[in-house]
């Protein structure tokens, strides 16, 4: 019985140490969510105004450009998947990967070849384990991305968009990331970045049905779109990276809170079992003492006779 009690005490000590770790991780994730939310809020107006500018240029000119013009028969698409570098975040990365798989299956069903670009070690490991081809990958900054990271990710994607498909270029550019809705809700989304849908852009910027002013473009509308293309892609990727970072922290906080609560429940359960084992041990010792005393009394009474 004493050995069983020691086992319970050892397990309680181990679970208590784990609970301290998960509680600390929960508090760290909670503090980082606020910073990530501020960055998202700061980046959104710039991205919105940039989309508005692209919409104005596309509406005010008849220039055919990869940024706004759809290919008649698209044959190749690029998909950028954003996951996390670290685990312990529940189903955050797996949900984003599942959304990317669904998008890839749909694009291939439409007869398009798909080039996959991945941000985050979890996505890289998933594709590597399944021996799936990845065009390019980036790791090491998913929990706190900077605009420089977004530019690094955007560079090969912009190059692919501006190339002909016969030279390895793509007709469409899609992005899959986890949108931060609230502390309790984070939703994987699939967005087509290029070509830009003017109707969808009008909805995002709140200009649907609005009459845009006429512009004169210097030196030309095509040159303006060429200048806006990298800025547009970089800003959209940066905003997506920030949304994903906030979602990752929120998912990790929720997962660590659940782990902390489960550890507390397990400690309570083990404590009850330990108390029962200790009570049984005490009862057994009392029984042995009483039995020994009774036997001694009987032996003493027999000798007196």
Steps between C-alpha positions, in 0.01 A plus 500: 500500500789738578644446152167596341488821703851591384392447139206739544720764665756471219230546236350797686842665511553439126159631398542806725826586322328460162214723617745777588653482153166507315377787719812701419458430127135604522595834656776562244262428211236730652749787521611451138144499365454866593819602314400296195151656496650849505723416204201362306300816571794718393560315172137471384444869398811497277392178329147637452621826343738311275214282374298818445783649293534186288122497447507864388781437250334187362162673469644811338702320233472217251852372565544124517718416799561187711375692803147549366453295182392138506651256252252344260621145565706494824719192521723564800443636850713572807374434853665663803427308822568663837545269801694527828860428595405349836240257624286496817235708322221246464380451143629836374749372241308185408187704419698734272664202328160338451367820339804511269446136400137577414603802291771302321255220421251753359761672283625167365141401433480810280799372302764728653848411615570618855827633643498501881687755712506449877565718804560317830679183610176309558394532138851423374515187718155388385587527130848359552371192683258431213771574240296772336680754285537851644610787278645702790465523878579739784525439875598675822270802518136382516436614859627856439527583126639826368446682171848386394382140540197576284725648229718190511197275451347723234810524276483152334120523476517833317764356270277200426203724421694719258646202309333314217363158595734341244790639704372376835261786568146480640163641398352520850630562852309366800572529872382276785529630854307509828294813549475640853130555574506509880685353797286187467459481121770468235391394152717360215428699183589463132548828311598562142747786498560514125338581270315746723122473476372858471159410644656332803746787539210746500333301777818491708558875470133598532493667157248269332259713299713809556596707198877532496664821375680512167879496503780586261789257533862601458692356329227239430242283676712191434802656671283595798373142528858370470593719796193398700532125437785427748352736761161334469635144532732592787227678696253213456759243609606716795141539618445124461818425699381729780153346499657155515732602787208632705305182426798283598536674836126478567495130409804432720345689791180298469692173472720580800199606707334171420820314592527694828137423588548133416815489714304648792226240459759222485673630815166502684427145384846376600472677835176316574660170408805582714277592794307175460826303484635679809173439688510133404861482618414662834200269542718197428763615751234555768356158427844343531564682831161398639551143381847488655377643828215251509735211429739621772212530746384148418853366543541678835164367622601144404828523691324620814292186506 
